[in-house]
Short mmCIF file of C-alpha atoms in Angstrom, two decimals:
data_model
loop_
_atom_site.label_atom_id
_atom_site.label_comp_id
_atom_site.label_asym_id
_atom_site.label_seq_id
_atom_site.Cartn_x
_atom_site.Cartn_y
_atom_site.Cartn_z
CA MET A 24 -0.02 0.29 -0.03
CA ILE A 25 1.36 3.49 -1.02
CA SER A 26 2.06 5.77 2.01
CA LYS A 27 1.00 9.47 1.66
CA GLU A 28 3.82 10.42 3.28
CA ARG A 29 6.46 8.46 1.23
CA VAL A 30 4.86 9.50 -1.93
CA LEU A 31 5.17 13.29 -0.74
CA THR A 32 8.88 12.87 0.07
CA ILE A 33 9.49 11.11 -3.01
CA LEU A 34 7.66 13.94 -5.23
CA ARG A 35 9.05 16.69 -3.32
CA LEU A 36 12.67 15.42 -3.94
CA ALA A 37 11.72 14.32 -7.44
CA PHE A 38 10.56 17.67 -8.37
CA PRO A 39 13.41 19.71 -9.02
CA VAL A 40 15.30 16.77 -10.88
CA THR A 41 11.89 16.48 -12.89
CA ILE A 42 12.07 20.27 -13.79
CA ALA A 43 15.78 19.59 -14.64
CA LEU A 44 15.20 16.39 -16.77
CA GLY A 45 12.06 17.89 -18.32
CA SER A 46 13.96 20.93 -19.41
CA SER A 47 16.58 18.47 -21.01
CA MET A 48 13.66 16.83 -22.80
CA ILE A 49 12.90 20.21 -24.50
CA MET A 50 16.47 20.90 -25.07
CA VAL A 51 16.63 17.49 -26.73
CA MET A 52 13.34 18.13 -28.80
CA ILE A 53 14.59 21.79 -29.74
CA ASP A 54 17.86 20.32 -30.86
CA LEU A 55 16.79 17.75 -33.05
CA ALA A 56 14.02 20.18 -34.66
CA MET A 57 17.17 22.68 -35.15
CA VAL A 58 19.05 19.62 -36.90
CA GLY A 59 16.17 18.50 -38.60
CA THR A 60 16.15 21.51 -40.58
CA LEU A 61 19.77 20.51 -42.13
CA GLY A 62 18.09 17.08 -43.70
CA ASN A 63 18.16 13.28 -43.14
CA ASN A 64 21.59 12.90 -43.40
CA ALA A 65 22.18 15.26 -40.23
CA VAL A 66 19.52 13.81 -38.17
CA ALA A 67 20.79 10.54 -38.89
CA GLY A 68 24.41 11.17 -38.37
CA ILE A 69 23.70 12.89 -35.10
CA GLY A 70 21.38 10.06 -34.11
CA LEU A 71 24.38 7.63 -34.51
CA ALA A 72 27.09 9.90 -33.00
CA GLY A 73 24.62 10.46 -29.88
CA PHE A 74 24.98 6.84 -29.07
CA VAL A 75 28.79 6.60 -30.03
CA SER A 76 29.51 9.55 -27.55
CA THR A 77 26.97 7.81 -25.07
CA LEU A 78 29.44 4.81 -25.22
CA VAL A 79 32.30 6.77 -24.43
CA PHE A 80 30.65 8.88 -21.78
CA ALA A 81 29.62 5.54 -20.14
CA PHE A 82 32.92 5.22 -18.86
CA VAL A 83 32.43 8.10 -16.31
CA LEU A 84 28.78 7.23 -15.84
CA GLY A 85 29.26 4.90 -12.86
CA ILE A 86 30.99 8.02 -10.68
CA SER A 87 27.34 9.62 -10.40
CA PRO A 88 25.42 6.55 -8.62
CA ALA A 89 28.60 5.47 -6.59
CA VAL A 90 29.20 8.88 -5.18
CA GLN A 91 25.52 9.33 -4.31
CA GLY A 92 25.21 6.00 -2.63
CA ILE A 93 27.90 6.47 -0.32
CA VAL A 94 27.17 10.06 0.55
CA ALA A 95 23.72 9.09 1.36
CA ARG A 96 24.47 6.09 3.38
CA ARG A 97 27.18 8.26 5.47
CA LEU A 98 24.38 10.90 5.76
CA GLY A 99 22.24 8.28 7.05
CA ALA A 100 24.45 6.89 9.40
CA ASP A 101 25.46 10.28 10.74
CA SER A 102 29.11 9.84 9.79
CA GLN A 103 31.73 12.43 11.28
CA GLU A 104 33.94 11.99 8.12
CA LYS A 105 34.55 15.16 5.76
CA GLN A 106 31.32 15.23 3.63
CA CYS A 107 33.53 15.93 0.48
CA LEU A 108 35.74 13.09 0.45
CA PRO A 109 33.53 10.93 -1.84
CA VAL A 110 33.33 13.84 -4.44
CA ASN A 111 37.25 14.40 -4.43
CA ALA A 112 37.49 10.64 -5.13
CA GLY A 113 34.85 10.94 -8.00
CA LEU A 114 36.63 14.23 -9.64
CA LEU A 115 39.95 12.29 -9.45
CA LEU A 116 38.34 9.20 -11.17
CA ALA A 117 36.83 11.50 -13.74
CA LEU A 118 40.29 13.20 -14.54
CA CYS A 119 42.17 9.93 -15.02
CA LEU A 120 39.61 8.11 -17.13
CA GLY A 121 38.02 11.11 -19.11
CA LEU A 122 41.39 12.55 -20.39
CA PRO A 123 42.49 9.76 -22.55
CA LEU A 124 38.75 9.07 -23.76
CA SER A 125 38.54 12.56 -24.66
CA LEU A 126 41.74 12.73 -26.88
CA LEU A 127 41.41 9.19 -28.19
CA GLY A 128 37.65 9.48 -28.88
CA SER A 129 38.16 12.64 -30.93
CA HIS A 130 40.99 11.64 -32.82
CA PHE A 131 39.59 8.32 -33.87
CA SER A 132 35.87 9.42 -34.96
CA PRO A 133 36.22 9.58 -38.59
CA TRP A 134 37.58 6.05 -38.54
CA VAL A 135 34.63 4.91 -36.20
CA PHE A 136 32.08 6.52 -38.47
CA ASN A 137 33.50 4.96 -41.53
CA LEU A 138 32.88 1.48 -40.00
CA LEU A 139 29.35 2.45 -38.87
CA SER A 140 28.02 3.75 -41.82
CA ASP A 141 28.27 3.62 -45.92
CA ASP A 142 26.48 6.72 -46.63
CA PRO A 143 28.98 9.45 -46.98
CA GLY A 144 26.62 12.25 -46.13
CA VAL A 145 25.85 10.65 -42.77
CA VAL A 146 29.61 10.01 -42.17
CA GLN A 147 30.51 13.59 -42.91
CA GLU A 148 28.00 14.98 -40.58
CA GLY A 149 28.54 12.49 -37.70
CA SER A 150 31.95 12.29 -37.64
CA GLY A 151 32.55 16.16 -37.34
CA TYR A 152 29.81 16.34 -34.53
CA LEU A 153 31.31 13.36 -33.00
CA SER A 154 35.01 14.73 -32.98
CA ILE A 155 34.00 18.04 -31.13
CA LEU A 156 31.55 16.60 -28.57
CA LEU A 157 34.34 13.91 -27.55
CA LEU A 158 36.22 16.71 -25.99
CA ALA A 159 33.79 17.37 -23.07
CA CYS A 160 34.22 13.69 -21.79
CA VAL A 161 36.55 14.93 -18.57
CA ALA A 162 33.89 17.64 -17.87
CA GLN A 163 31.07 15.33 -18.22
CA GLY A 164 32.76 13.04 -15.73
CA MET A 165 33.20 15.89 -13.23
CA ASN A 166 29.39 16.92 -13.61
CA ASN A 167 28.69 13.33 -12.59
CA ALA A 168 30.67 13.15 -9.62
CA PHE A 169 29.12 16.76 -8.51
CA GLU A 170 25.72 15.35 -9.24
CA GLY A 171 26.21 12.33 -7.00
CA HIS A 172 27.24 14.82 -4.18
CA TRP A 173 24.45 17.22 -4.07
CA ASN A 174 21.90 14.45 -4.76
CA GLY A 175 23.26 12.39 -2.27
CA LEU A 176 22.69 15.01 0.14
CA SER A 177 19.10 15.20 -0.96
CA ARG A 178 19.85 18.79 -2.45
CA MET A 179 18.23 17.96 -5.61
CA LYS A 180 17.72 22.09 -6.50
CA MET A 181 21.55 22.40 -7.36
CA TYR A 182 21.07 19.72 -9.56
CA MET A 183 18.11 21.19 -11.13
CA SER A 184 19.77 24.79 -11.20
CA VAL A 185 22.64 23.46 -12.98
CA ILE A 186 20.66 21.70 -15.72
CA LEU A 187 18.26 24.49 -16.18
CA PHE A 188 21.23 27.01 -17.01
CA THR A 189 23.10 24.41 -19.13
CA ASN A 190 20.34 23.69 -21.28
CA VAL A 191 19.09 27.26 -22.07
CA LEU A 192 22.81 27.79 -22.86
CA ASN A 193 22.85 24.80 -25.04
CA ILE A 194 19.64 25.96 -27.28
CA PHE A 195 21.08 29.43 -27.14
CA CYS A 196 24.45 28.34 -28.52
CA ASN A 197 23.01 26.00 -30.94
CA TYR A 198 20.88 28.85 -32.64
CA VAL A 199 24.24 30.76 -32.76
CA PHE A 200 26.74 28.11 -34.09
CA ILE A 201 24.34 25.91 -36.30
CA PHE A 202 22.83 28.63 -38.47
CA GLY A 203 25.53 31.26 -37.91
CA ASN A 204 23.96 34.10 -36.03
CA PHE A 205 25.35 37.18 -34.09
CA GLY A 206 28.16 36.99 -36.69
CA ALA A 207 29.30 33.55 -35.82
CA PRO A 208 30.02 31.12 -38.92
CA ALA A 209 27.11 28.73 -39.95
CA LEU A 210 28.76 25.37 -38.70
CA GLY A 211 25.66 23.17 -39.10
CA SER A 212 26.00 20.08 -37.13
CA ARG A 213 29.35 20.86 -35.89
CA GLY A 214 27.97 23.94 -34.30
CA ALA A 215 25.37 21.70 -32.40
CA ALA A 216 28.33 19.78 -30.92
CA MET A 217 30.00 23.25 -30.06
CA ALA A 218 26.91 23.96 -28.17
CA SER A 219 26.89 20.99 -26.37
CA VAL A 220 30.56 21.11 -25.17
CA ILE A 221 30.08 25.01 -24.01
CA ALA A 222 27.17 23.86 -21.79
CA ILE A 223 28.62 20.85 -20.54
CA CYS A 224 31.73 22.81 -19.47
CA SER A 225 30.19 25.86 -18.13
CA GLY A 226 27.83 23.26 -15.79
CA MET A 227 31.03 22.07 -14.42
CA LEU A 228 32.32 25.50 -13.64
CA ILE A 229 29.10 26.45 -11.74
CA TYR A 230 29.23 22.99 -9.72
CA LEU A 231 32.81 23.79 -9.09
CA ALA A 232 31.98 27.32 -7.86
CA ALA A 233 28.97 26.31 -5.60
CA THR A 234 30.56 23.28 -4.32
CA TRP A 235 33.86 25.36 -3.09
CA GLN A 236 31.39 28.03 -1.57
CA ARG A 237 29.37 25.53 0.65
CA PHE A 238 31.78 22.78 1.38
CA ARG A 239 35.38 24.13 1.04
CA HIS A 240 35.57 23.62 5.05
CA GLN A 241 34.24 20.10 4.57
CA GLY A 242 37.32 19.05 2.78
CA PHE A 243 36.52 20.06 -0.87
CA LEU A 244 39.51 19.69 -3.19
CA SER A 245 41.72 19.79 0.19
CA ALA A 246 41.18 16.72 1.49
CA MET A 247 43.06 14.10 -0.27
CA PRO A 248 40.82 11.00 -0.31
CA GLY A 249 42.09 7.58 0.80
CA THR A 250 42.93 4.71 -1.62
CA ALA A 251 40.26 2.47 -0.21
CA LEU A 252 37.63 5.16 -1.09
CA VAL A 253 38.79 5.77 -4.63
CA ARG A 254 38.93 2.10 -5.10
CA GLN A 255 35.24 1.74 -3.22
CA ILE A 256 33.80 4.43 -5.79
CA PHE A 257 35.30 2.56 -8.77
CA LYS A 258 34.22 -1.04 -7.61
CA ILE A 259 30.63 0.28 -6.70
CA GLY A 260 30.61 2.34 -10.07
CA LEU A 261 31.50 -0.32 -12.42
CA PRO A 262 28.91 -2.41 -12.76
CA SER A 263 26.92 1.03 -13.54
CA THR A 264 29.82 1.75 -16.18
CA LEU A 265 29.84 -1.87 -17.59
CA GLN A 266 26.09 -1.93 -18.11
CA GLN A 267 26.09 1.59 -19.92
CA VAL A 268 29.36 0.67 -22.03
CA PHE A 269 27.25 -2.57 -22.86
CA PHE A 270 24.13 -0.97 -23.38
CA SER A 271 25.27 2.12 -25.51
CA LEU A 272 27.87 -0.56 -27.67
CA GLY A 273 24.38 -2.22 -28.61
CA SER A 274 22.74 0.95 -29.30
CA VAL A 275 25.55 1.58 -31.97
CA VAL A 276 25.30 -1.86 -33.49
CA LEU A 277 21.46 -1.32 -33.57
CA PHE A 278 21.61 1.84 -35.32
CA TRP A 279 24.14 0.52 -37.56
CA MET A 280 21.62 -2.12 -38.51
CA TYR A 281 18.93 0.54 -38.86
CA GLY A 282 21.16 2.16 -41.46
CA GLN A 283 21.34 -1.04 -43.23
CA ILE A 284 17.77 -1.07 -43.77
CA GLY A 285 17.90 2.73 -44.92
CA THR A 286 18.57 6.21 -44.50
CA SER A 287 15.02 7.02 -43.88
CA GLU A 288 14.66 4.27 -41.08
CA LEU A 289 17.65 5.77 -39.63
CA ALA A 290 16.51 8.96 -39.31
CA ALA A 291 13.14 7.42 -37.99
CA ALA A 292 14.84 5.56 -35.31
CA ALA A 293 16.87 8.45 -34.19
CA VAL A 294 13.45 10.41 -33.45
CA LEU A 295 11.89 7.40 -31.93
CA VAL A 296 15.05 6.60 -29.83
CA ARG A 297 15.19 10.10 -28.64
CA THR A 298 11.57 10.43 -27.66
CA THR A 299 11.87 7.02 -25.86
CA MET A 300 14.86 8.63 -23.96
CA VAL A 301 12.58 11.72 -23.09
CA MET A 302 9.73 9.50 -21.71
CA PHE A 303 12.35 7.75 -19.49
CA LEU A 304 13.63 11.15 -18.13
CA PHE A 305 10.98 11.05 -15.17
CA ALA A 306 11.79 7.48 -14.41
CA MET A 307 15.20 8.59 -14.49
CA ALA A 308 14.43 11.19 -11.86
CA LEU A 309 12.55 8.70 -9.71
CA GLY A 310 15.53 6.61 -9.81
CA LYS A 311 18.07 9.27 -8.72
CA VAL A 312 15.56 10.05 -5.79
CA SER A 313 14.96 6.39 -4.83
CA ALA A 314 18.82 5.81 -4.62
CA THR A 315 19.32 8.72 -2.27
CA LEU A 316 16.24 7.65 -0.13
CA VAL A 317 17.09 3.96 -0.19
CA SER A 318 20.50 4.47 0.56
CA GLU A 319 20.08 6.89 3.49
CA ALA A 320 17.61 4.51 5.02
CA LEU A 321 20.18 1.65 4.73
CA GLY A 322 22.58 3.78 6.54
CA ARG A 323 20.00 4.12 9.43
CA GLY A 324 19.58 0.40 9.36
CA ASP A 325 15.90 0.76 8.18
CA SER A 326 15.59 -1.95 5.35
CA VAL A 327 11.58 -1.82 5.67
CA ALA A 328 11.85 1.91 4.79
CA ALA A 329 14.32 1.30 2.22
CA THR A 330 11.99 -1.33 0.40
CA ARG A 331 9.07 0.97 0.76
CA PHE A 332 10.75 3.91 -0.84
CA GLY A 333 11.73 1.83 -3.96
CA GLU A 334 8.64 0.23 -4.44
CA ASP A 335 6.48 3.56 -4.02
CA ALA A 336 8.84 5.38 -6.50
CA GLY A 337 8.12 2.48 -9.04
CA LYS A 338 4.23 3.05 -8.61
CA ILE A 339 4.46 6.49 -9.41
CA GLY A 340 6.59 5.97 -12.30
CA VAL A 341 4.15 3.68 -14.09
CA ILE A 342 1.45 5.74 -13.50
CA TRP A 343 2.60 9.07 -14.78
CA ILE A 344 4.74 7.85 -17.64
CA THR A 345 1.65 6.02 -18.80
CA ALA A 346 -0.07 9.29 -19.07
CA LEU A 347 2.81 11.00 -20.55
CA GLY A 348 2.40 8.67 -23.28
CA LEU A 349 -1.09 9.31 -24.24
CA PRO A 350 -0.84 12.04 -26.57
CA LEU A 351 1.91 10.03 -28.65
CA LEU A 352 -0.64 7.33 -28.71
CA PHE A 353 -3.55 9.56 -30.23
CA PHE A 354 -1.49 12.22 -32.17
CA PRO A 355 1.32 10.39 -33.52
CA THR A 356 1.75 12.23 -37.04
CA GLN A 357 1.61 15.58 -35.44
CA PHE A 358 4.26 14.96 -32.80
CA LEU A 359 6.51 13.41 -35.66
CA GLY A 360 6.15 16.28 -37.82
CA LEU A 361 7.97 18.75 -35.48
CA PHE A 362 11.20 16.68 -36.06
CA LEU A 363 10.62 14.68 -39.86
CA SER A 364 10.06 16.66 -42.57
CA ASP A 365 9.99 13.81 -45.16
CA ALA A 366 6.17 12.28 -45.14
CA GLU A 367 7.70 8.58 -45.93
CA THR A 368 9.78 8.85 -42.68
CA ILE A 369 6.98 10.08 -40.55
CA ALA A 370 4.83 7.38 -41.96
CA LEU A 371 7.44 4.53 -41.04
CA ALA A 372 7.78 6.15 -37.34
CA THR A 373 4.23 6.33 -36.56
CA LEU A 374 3.17 2.84 -35.48
CA PRO A 375 6.68 2.22 -33.54
CA LEU A 376 5.87 5.72 -31.75
CA GLN A 377 2.45 4.37 -30.69
CA ILE A 378 4.09 1.10 -29.63
CA THR A 379 6.39 3.13 -27.38
CA ALA A 380 3.69 5.30 -25.93
CA VAL A 381 1.98 2.30 -24.57
CA SER A 382 4.77 0.31 -23.15
CA THR A 383 7.25 2.84 -21.66
CA GLY A 384 5.54 3.41 -18.41
CA VAL A 385 5.52 -0.16 -17.26
CA VAL A 386 9.16 -0.65 -18.80
CA SER A 387 10.24 2.33 -16.68
CA LEU A 388 10.61 -0.02 -13.69
CA SER A 389 13.69 -1.28 -14.89
CA PHE A 390 15.19 2.23 -15.28
CA ILE A 391 13.87 2.96 -11.53
CA PHE A 392 15.29 -0.09 -9.56
CA THR A 393 18.38 -0.43 -11.90
CA THR A 394 19.30 3.20 -10.52
CA THR A 395 18.44 2.43 -7.23
CA LEU A 396 20.39 -1.06 -6.96
CA PHE A 397 23.46 0.34 -8.61
CA SER A 398 23.37 3.06 -5.96
CA VAL A 399 23.38 0.62 -3.02
CA GLY A 400 26.12 -1.35 -4.53
CA TYR A 401 24.16 -4.31 -6.04
CA GLY A 402 24.80 -3.66 -9.52
CA LYS A 403 26.73 -6.72 -10.60
CA LYS A 404 23.77 -9.04 -11.14
CA VAL A 405 21.98 -6.13 -12.79
CA MET A 406 24.72 -5.53 -15.19
CA LEU A 407 24.89 -9.52 -16.03
CA ILE A 408 20.80 -9.56 -16.41
CA SER A 409 21.19 -6.29 -18.81
CA PHE A 410 24.11 -7.56 -20.92
CA SER A 411 22.90 -11.22 -21.48
CA LEU A 412 19.33 -9.94 -22.49
CA ARG A 413 20.79 -7.38 -25.01
CA TRP A 414 23.83 -9.02 -26.48
CA LEU A 415 22.63 -12.67 -26.42
CA LEU A 416 18.84 -12.49 -27.20
CA PHE A 417 17.92 -8.88 -28.37
CA ILE A 418 20.72 -7.82 -30.61
CA PRO A 419 21.17 -11.01 -32.46
CA ALA A 420 16.83 -11.24 -32.86
CA VAL A 421 17.52 -7.96 -34.42
CA TRP A 422 20.11 -8.76 -37.10
CA VAL A 423 17.84 -12.10 -37.77
CA LEU A 424 14.80 -9.81 -38.48
CA SER A 425 16.48 -6.81 -40.43
CA ILE A 426 19.69 -8.13 -42.17
CA TYR A 427 18.73 -11.81 -42.75
CA LEU A 428 14.88 -11.87 -43.17
CA GLY A 429 14.75 -8.24 -44.36
CA TYR A 430 11.87 -7.01 -42.13
CA GLY A 431 11.78 -3.18 -41.54
CA LEU A 432 11.47 -0.72 -38.49
CA LEU A 433 8.42 -2.08 -37.21
CA GLU A 434 9.06 -5.49 -36.80
CA VAL A 435 12.59 -4.33 -34.91
CA TRP A 436 10.69 -1.87 -32.90
CA PHE A 437 7.96 -4.51 -31.90
CA ALA A 438 11.14 -6.75 -30.87
CA GLN A 439 12.36 -3.81 -28.58
CA MET A 440 9.34 -3.45 -26.81
CA ILE A 441 9.27 -7.32 -25.87
CA TYR A 442 12.98 -7.12 -24.94
CA GLY A 443 12.13 -3.89 -22.33
CA LEU A 444 9.18 -5.88 -21.02
CA VAL A 445 11.31 -8.86 -20.53
CA LEU A 446 14.37 -6.76 -18.91
CA MET A 447 11.68 -4.77 -16.88
CA LEU A 448 10.59 -8.33 -15.28
CA MET A 449 13.93 -9.63 -14.51
CA ILE A 450 15.23 -6.53 -13.09
CA THR A 451 11.79 -6.10 -10.83
CA GLY A 452 12.44 -9.79 -9.60
CA LEU A 453 15.77 -9.01 -8.66
CA TRP A 454 14.65 -5.99 -6.46
CA ARG A 455 11.86 -7.85 -4.80
CA ALA A 456 14.25 -10.76 -3.87
CA GLY A 457 15.76 -8.29 -1.19
CA LYS A 458 19.45 -9.42 -1.30
CA TRP A 459 20.47 -5.99 -1.89
CA LYS A 460 19.59 -5.06 1.77
CA ASN A 461 22.45 -7.23 2.94
CA ILE A 462 25.14 -5.02 1.13
CA ARG A 463 27.45 -3.02 3.27
CA VAL A 464 29.27 0.04 1.65
#
């Protein structure tokens, strides 16, 4: 039974995260609409580059849930250690991991794209975008560390403020650098990448200034984290990192297969995937809130409260995200027309969009429980389940459907819905088994 008090606590903390991620939704859609004016090659190229960049950024993604879980546990246990030791460790990891990723990823972007696409137009648009975007890998890793610190302290308003500012800045810089306004050169897709890099780096500087002002007496950038703490953050974050790496690599392979079907299918898939990601934003917000509340409750030794917080977050997600999908179910062509100008491409994407609308609410449970389980240090089995389903079943099934049997986008997207539902059932079963309650951080 849902407790009114727990629901209010979850919603109070989820509100700023939802506002932040909602602004990200608007930014993603505006960005997609701006790029959409450049044609199918730009949409397809940036869509493919987006998943390659997500693959690279995934190597620093695990820093956030690890820092968040440790900070929340220490808060719940009323620890007397300096509060900034975990974020200092996270920043150190971000620098050590992010710098070589930025340099190597940016250098090899053209080579990577020539492997992924046979369309010269898609390669030209996507490789230029990717080589610029990957320069922000260190800054993105540091943002993840700061995000984990502030969210672990249940100060989600800081996260909201940074995201709101950087999203507005990203949209403005898109307008300037994509189309060549205010005297800037018109750089097209490369301008979109520049806008993202400027926004990511600006967010890092805001986090740096705010954390210094509030926590400099708690050891921020002055107290050296011990080797054991750095190793602990790396260990907790590793399953999340590997899960995201395998997921993103799988997405790159999937987009390659979409490209083999056709450029129109690739452009339609780019819009569908971004729309799906936007619908999952509220689930991501609930997952972050659940991770903090569950970790804090475990720090107090209250596993019953921890369980109830996680389950209530899941129920809220299913209800609200299903409601969010109703406009897409009833007005799919009007929605797709905002981002695609080609009538044939819109027709290809219509039924897959409706499938997304009716299934995403239930599938969102996997996002909520996955985020929570990673933060409490029970991510190994989550990663193994995710890897097995995606790489041993789903991706081979898509290859059979698209490459071997010659089916189109609709059949592949239906297979994706089935995969999402199976993943949700397995992750939910892992949560309900309750073995995560015995993890000590």
